[in-house]
mmCIF file of C-alpha atoms in Angstrom:
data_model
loop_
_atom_site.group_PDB
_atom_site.id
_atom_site.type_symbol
_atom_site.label_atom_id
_atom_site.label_comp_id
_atom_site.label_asym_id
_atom_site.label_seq_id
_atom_site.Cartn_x
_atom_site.Cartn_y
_atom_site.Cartn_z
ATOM 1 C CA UNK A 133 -46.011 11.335 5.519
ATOM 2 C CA UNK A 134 -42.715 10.467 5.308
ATOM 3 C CA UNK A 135 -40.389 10.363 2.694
ATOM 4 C CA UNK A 136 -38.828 7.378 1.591
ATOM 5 C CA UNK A 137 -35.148 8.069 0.350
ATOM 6 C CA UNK A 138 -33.474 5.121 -1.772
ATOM 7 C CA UNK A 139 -30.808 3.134 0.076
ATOM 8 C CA UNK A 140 -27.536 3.631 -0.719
ATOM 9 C CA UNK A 141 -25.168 2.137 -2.912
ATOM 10 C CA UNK A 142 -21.879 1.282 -0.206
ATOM 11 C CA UNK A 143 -18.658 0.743 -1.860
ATOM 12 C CA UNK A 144 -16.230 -0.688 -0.117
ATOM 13 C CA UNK A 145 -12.550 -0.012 -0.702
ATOM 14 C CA UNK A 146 -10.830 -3.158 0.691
ATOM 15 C CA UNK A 147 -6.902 -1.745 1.532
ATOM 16 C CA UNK A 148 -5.203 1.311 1.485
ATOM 17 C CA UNK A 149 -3.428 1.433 -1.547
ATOM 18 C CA UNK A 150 -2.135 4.356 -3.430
ATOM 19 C CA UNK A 151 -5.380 3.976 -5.909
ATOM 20 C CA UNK A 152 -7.385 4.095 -2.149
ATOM 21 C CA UNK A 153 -6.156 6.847 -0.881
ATOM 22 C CA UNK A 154 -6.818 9.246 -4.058
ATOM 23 C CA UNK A 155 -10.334 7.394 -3.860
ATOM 24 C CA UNK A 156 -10.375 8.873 -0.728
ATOM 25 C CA UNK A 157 -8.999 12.403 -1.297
ATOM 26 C CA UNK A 158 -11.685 12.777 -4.226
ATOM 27 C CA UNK A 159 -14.967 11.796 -1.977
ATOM 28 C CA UNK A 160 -13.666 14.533 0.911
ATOM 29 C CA UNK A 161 -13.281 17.358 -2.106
ATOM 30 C CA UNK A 162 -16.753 16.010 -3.048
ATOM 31 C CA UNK A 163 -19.019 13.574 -1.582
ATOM 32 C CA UNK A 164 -21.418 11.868 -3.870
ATOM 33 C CA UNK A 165 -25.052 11.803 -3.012
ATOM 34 C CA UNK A 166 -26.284 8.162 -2.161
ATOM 35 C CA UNK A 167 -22.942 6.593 -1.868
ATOM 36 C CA UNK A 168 -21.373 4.993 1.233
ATOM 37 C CA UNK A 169 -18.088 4.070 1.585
ATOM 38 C CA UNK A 170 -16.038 1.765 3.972
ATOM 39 C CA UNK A 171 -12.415 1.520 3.860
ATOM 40 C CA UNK A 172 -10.904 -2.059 5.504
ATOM 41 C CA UNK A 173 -7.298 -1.603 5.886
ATOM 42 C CA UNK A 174 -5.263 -3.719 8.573
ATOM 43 C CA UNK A 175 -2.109 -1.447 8.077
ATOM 44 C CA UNK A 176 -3.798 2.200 7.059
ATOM 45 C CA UNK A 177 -0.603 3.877 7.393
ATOM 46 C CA UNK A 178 0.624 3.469 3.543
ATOM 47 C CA UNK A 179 4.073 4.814 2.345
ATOM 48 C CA UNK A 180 4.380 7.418 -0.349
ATOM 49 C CA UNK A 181 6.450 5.546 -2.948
ATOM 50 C CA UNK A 182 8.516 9.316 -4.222
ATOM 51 C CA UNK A 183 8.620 10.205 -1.011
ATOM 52 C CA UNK A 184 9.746 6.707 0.478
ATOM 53 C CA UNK A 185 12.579 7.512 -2.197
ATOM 54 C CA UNK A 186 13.524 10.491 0.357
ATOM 55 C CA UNK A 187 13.263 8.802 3.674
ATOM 56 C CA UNK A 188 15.251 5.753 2.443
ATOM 57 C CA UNK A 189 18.338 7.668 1.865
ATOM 58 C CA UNK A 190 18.047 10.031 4.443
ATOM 59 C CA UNK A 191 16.599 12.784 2.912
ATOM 60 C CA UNK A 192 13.379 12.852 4.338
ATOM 61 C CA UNK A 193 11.411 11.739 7.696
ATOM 62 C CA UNK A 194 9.262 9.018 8.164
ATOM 63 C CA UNK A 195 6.507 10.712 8.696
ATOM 64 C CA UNK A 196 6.971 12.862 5.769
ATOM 65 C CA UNK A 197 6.662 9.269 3.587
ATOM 66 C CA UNK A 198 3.559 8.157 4.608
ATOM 67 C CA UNK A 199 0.214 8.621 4.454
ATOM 68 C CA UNK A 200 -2.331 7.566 7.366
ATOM 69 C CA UNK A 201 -5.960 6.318 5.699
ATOM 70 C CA UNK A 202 -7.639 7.449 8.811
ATOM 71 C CA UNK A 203 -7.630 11.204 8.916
ATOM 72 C CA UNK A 204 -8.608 10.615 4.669
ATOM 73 C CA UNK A 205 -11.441 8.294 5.619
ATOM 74 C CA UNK A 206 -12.822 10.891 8.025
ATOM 75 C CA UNK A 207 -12.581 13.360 5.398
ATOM 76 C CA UNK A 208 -14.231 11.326 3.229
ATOM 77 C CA UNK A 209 -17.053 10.269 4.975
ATOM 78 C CA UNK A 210 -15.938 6.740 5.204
ATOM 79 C CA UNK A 211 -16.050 3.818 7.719
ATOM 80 C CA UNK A 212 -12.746 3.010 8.773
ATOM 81 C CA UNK A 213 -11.961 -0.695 9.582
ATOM 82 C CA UNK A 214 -8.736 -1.495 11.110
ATOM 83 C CA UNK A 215 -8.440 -5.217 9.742
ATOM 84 C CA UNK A 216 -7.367 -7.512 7.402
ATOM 85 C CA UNK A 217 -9.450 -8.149 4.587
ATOM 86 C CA UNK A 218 -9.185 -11.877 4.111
ATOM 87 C CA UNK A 219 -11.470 -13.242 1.726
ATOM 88 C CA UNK A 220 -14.181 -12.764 -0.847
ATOM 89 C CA UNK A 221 -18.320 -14.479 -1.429
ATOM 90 C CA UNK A 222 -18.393 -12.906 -4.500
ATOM 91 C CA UNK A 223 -22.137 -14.882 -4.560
ATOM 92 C CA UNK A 224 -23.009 -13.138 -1.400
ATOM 93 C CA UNK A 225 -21.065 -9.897 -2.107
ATOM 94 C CA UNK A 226 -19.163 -9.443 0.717
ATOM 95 C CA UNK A 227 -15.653 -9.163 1.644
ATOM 96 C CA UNK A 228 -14.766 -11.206 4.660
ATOM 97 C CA UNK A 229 -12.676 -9.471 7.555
ATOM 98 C CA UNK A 230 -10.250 -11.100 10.492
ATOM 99 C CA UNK A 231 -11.620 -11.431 13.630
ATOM 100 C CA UNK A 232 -14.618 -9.482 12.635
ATOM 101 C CA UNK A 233 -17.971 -9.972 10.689
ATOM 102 C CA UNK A 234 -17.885 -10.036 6.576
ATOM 103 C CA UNK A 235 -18.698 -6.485 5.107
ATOM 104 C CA UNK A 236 -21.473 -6.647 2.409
ATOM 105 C CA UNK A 237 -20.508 -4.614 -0.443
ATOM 106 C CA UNK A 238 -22.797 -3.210 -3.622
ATOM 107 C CA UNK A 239 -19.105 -2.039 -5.378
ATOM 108 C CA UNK A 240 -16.037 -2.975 -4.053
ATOM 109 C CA UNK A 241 -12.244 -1.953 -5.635
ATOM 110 C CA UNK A 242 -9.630 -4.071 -4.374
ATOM 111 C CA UNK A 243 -6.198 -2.609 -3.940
ATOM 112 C CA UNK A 244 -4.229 -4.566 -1.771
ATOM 113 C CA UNK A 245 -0.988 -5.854 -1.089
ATOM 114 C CA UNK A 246 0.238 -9.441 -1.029
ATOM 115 C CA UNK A 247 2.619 -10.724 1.612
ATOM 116 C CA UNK A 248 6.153 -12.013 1.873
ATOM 117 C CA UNK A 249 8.228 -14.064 3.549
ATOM 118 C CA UNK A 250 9.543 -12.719 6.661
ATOM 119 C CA UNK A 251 13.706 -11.955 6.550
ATOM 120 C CA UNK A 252 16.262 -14.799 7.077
ATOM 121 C CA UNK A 253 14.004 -16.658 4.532
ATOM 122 C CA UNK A 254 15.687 -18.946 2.464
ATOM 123 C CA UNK A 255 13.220 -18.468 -0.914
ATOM 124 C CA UNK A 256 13.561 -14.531 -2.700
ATOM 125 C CA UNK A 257 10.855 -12.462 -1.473
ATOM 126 C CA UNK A 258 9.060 -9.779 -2.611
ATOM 127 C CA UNK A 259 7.791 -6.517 -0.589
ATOM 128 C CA UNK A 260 5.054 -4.930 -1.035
ATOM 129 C CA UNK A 261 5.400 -1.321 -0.081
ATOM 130 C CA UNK A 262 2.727 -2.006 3.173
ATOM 131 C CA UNK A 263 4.815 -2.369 5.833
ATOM 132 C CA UNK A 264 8.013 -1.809 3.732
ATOM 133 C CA UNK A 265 10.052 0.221 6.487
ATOM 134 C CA UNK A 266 9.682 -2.326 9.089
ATOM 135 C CA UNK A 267 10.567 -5.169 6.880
ATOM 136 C CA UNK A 268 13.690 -2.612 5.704
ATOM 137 C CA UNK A 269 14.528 -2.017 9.276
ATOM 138 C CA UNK A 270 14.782 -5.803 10.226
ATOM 139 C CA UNK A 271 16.685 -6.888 6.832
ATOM 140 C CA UNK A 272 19.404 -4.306 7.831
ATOM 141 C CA UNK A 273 19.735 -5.973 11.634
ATOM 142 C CA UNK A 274 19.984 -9.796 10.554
ATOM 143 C CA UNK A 275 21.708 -9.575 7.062
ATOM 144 C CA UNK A 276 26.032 -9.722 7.297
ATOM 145 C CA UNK A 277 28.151 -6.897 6.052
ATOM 146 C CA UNK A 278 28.651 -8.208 2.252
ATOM 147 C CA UNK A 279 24.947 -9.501 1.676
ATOM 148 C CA UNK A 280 23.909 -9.667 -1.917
ATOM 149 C CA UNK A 281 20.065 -7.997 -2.131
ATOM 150 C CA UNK A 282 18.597 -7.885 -5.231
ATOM 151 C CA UNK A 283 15.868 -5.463 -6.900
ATOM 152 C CA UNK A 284 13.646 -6.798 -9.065
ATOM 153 C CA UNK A 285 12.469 -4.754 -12.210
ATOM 154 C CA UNK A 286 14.941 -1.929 -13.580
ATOM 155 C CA UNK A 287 12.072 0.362 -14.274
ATOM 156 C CA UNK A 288 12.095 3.941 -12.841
ATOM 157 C CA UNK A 289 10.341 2.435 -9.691
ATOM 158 C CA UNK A 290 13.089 -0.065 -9.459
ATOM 159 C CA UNK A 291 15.873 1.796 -10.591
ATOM 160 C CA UNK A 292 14.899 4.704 -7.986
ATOM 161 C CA UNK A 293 15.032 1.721 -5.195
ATOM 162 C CA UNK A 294 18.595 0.897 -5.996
ATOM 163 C CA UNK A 295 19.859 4.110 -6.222
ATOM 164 C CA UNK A 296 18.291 5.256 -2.398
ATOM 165 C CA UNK A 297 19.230 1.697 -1.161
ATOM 166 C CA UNK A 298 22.679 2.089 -2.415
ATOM 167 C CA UNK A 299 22.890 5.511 -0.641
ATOM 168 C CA UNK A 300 21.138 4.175 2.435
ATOM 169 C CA UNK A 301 23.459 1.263 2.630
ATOM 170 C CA UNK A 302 26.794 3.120 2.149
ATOM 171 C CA UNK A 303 28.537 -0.066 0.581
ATOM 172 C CA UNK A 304 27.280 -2.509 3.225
ATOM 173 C CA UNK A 305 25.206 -4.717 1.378
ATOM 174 C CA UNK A 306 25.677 -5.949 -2.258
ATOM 175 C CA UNK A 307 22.692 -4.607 -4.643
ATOM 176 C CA UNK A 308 21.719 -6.010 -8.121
ATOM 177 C CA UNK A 309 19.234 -4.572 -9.893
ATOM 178 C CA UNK A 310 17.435 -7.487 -12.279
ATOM 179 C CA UNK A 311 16.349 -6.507 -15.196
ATOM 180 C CA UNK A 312 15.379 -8.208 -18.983
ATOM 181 C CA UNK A 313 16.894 -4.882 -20.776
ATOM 182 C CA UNK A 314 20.829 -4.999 -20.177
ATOM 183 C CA UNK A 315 20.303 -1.096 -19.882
ATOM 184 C CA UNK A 316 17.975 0.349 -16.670
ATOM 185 C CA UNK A 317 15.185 2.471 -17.760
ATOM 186 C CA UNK A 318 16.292 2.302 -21.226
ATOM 187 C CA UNK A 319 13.624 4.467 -22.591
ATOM 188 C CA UNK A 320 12.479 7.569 -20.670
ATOM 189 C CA UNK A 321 8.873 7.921 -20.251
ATOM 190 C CA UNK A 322 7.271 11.192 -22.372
ATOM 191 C CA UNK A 323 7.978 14.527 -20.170
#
């Protein structure tokens, strides 16, 4: 006779944010029993925000600022899908995918980016850090010497963005930092 195991529960992780990727890095150190897990991500290579910092202003490689979701996801266990997640049936639970069938889902975390307005645009934009570098790379190419760019949110995120970007651009471009508190980071976080 044959033994009749229950089905599993499949969580789905739908992008490969920061919060994905240490989802990720737990199930390899220790699968759970029962679970399956998919990860959709149409961009899995994700950039390492302190180490970003680094590559920004020189300081670091490229490589050495990103993670890629595919070696984790192996790791892990997971299903890897290369692809936008586009929608959600919450009534159906299931997360629908471009180009490619919708992904039924018991659990599902959501941690991914929005997008912005490509550069040249005429209305502010704002970048999430998923394709950051390429975004970077073309700003630098159409923007005149003199640009103003500004940086919104003065705290240590933000303020650690100016200060690489003002290294990175070596007086090129203008930078403001926006802030409400007149002071960046006015309070340091508890050591």
């Amino acid at each position: 006779m044959e033994s009749r195991r229950p089905p599993a529960t499949h969580l789905v992780l739908a992008g490969a944010g920061h919060a994905h990727l240490a989802v990720l890095r737990a199930f390899a150190a220790r699968p759970v029993p029962g679970l399956r897990l998919t990860l959709i991500a149409g961009t899995p290579d994700m950039p390492h925000r302190a180490a970003l910092m680094g590559w920004l202003h020189g300081a670091r490689p490229y490589a050495a600022a990103h993670a890629d979701a595919g070696p984790l996801a192996i790791a892990a266990g997971a299903r890897l899908i290369r692809a936008e997640p586009t929608g959600l049936d919450l009534a159906a639970r299931r997360v629908q995918v471009a180009g490619r069938p919708a992904v039924p889902f018991d659990l599902l975390s959501l941690d991914i980016e929005g997008h912005s307005a490509p550069p040249g645009a005429t209305e502010p934009e704002l970048w999430p850090l998923a394709g950051f570098t390429a975004r970077l790379e073309a700003m630098e190419a159409l923007l005149p010497p003199g640009a103003r760019i500004g940086i919104a949110g003065a705290d240590v995120p933000g303020t650690e963005l100016a200060l690489a970007l003002a290294r990175r651009f070596s007086g090129r471009f203008a930078l403001t930092l926006v802030a409400e508190a007149p002071v960046p980071v006015p309070a340091a976080p508890p050591a």
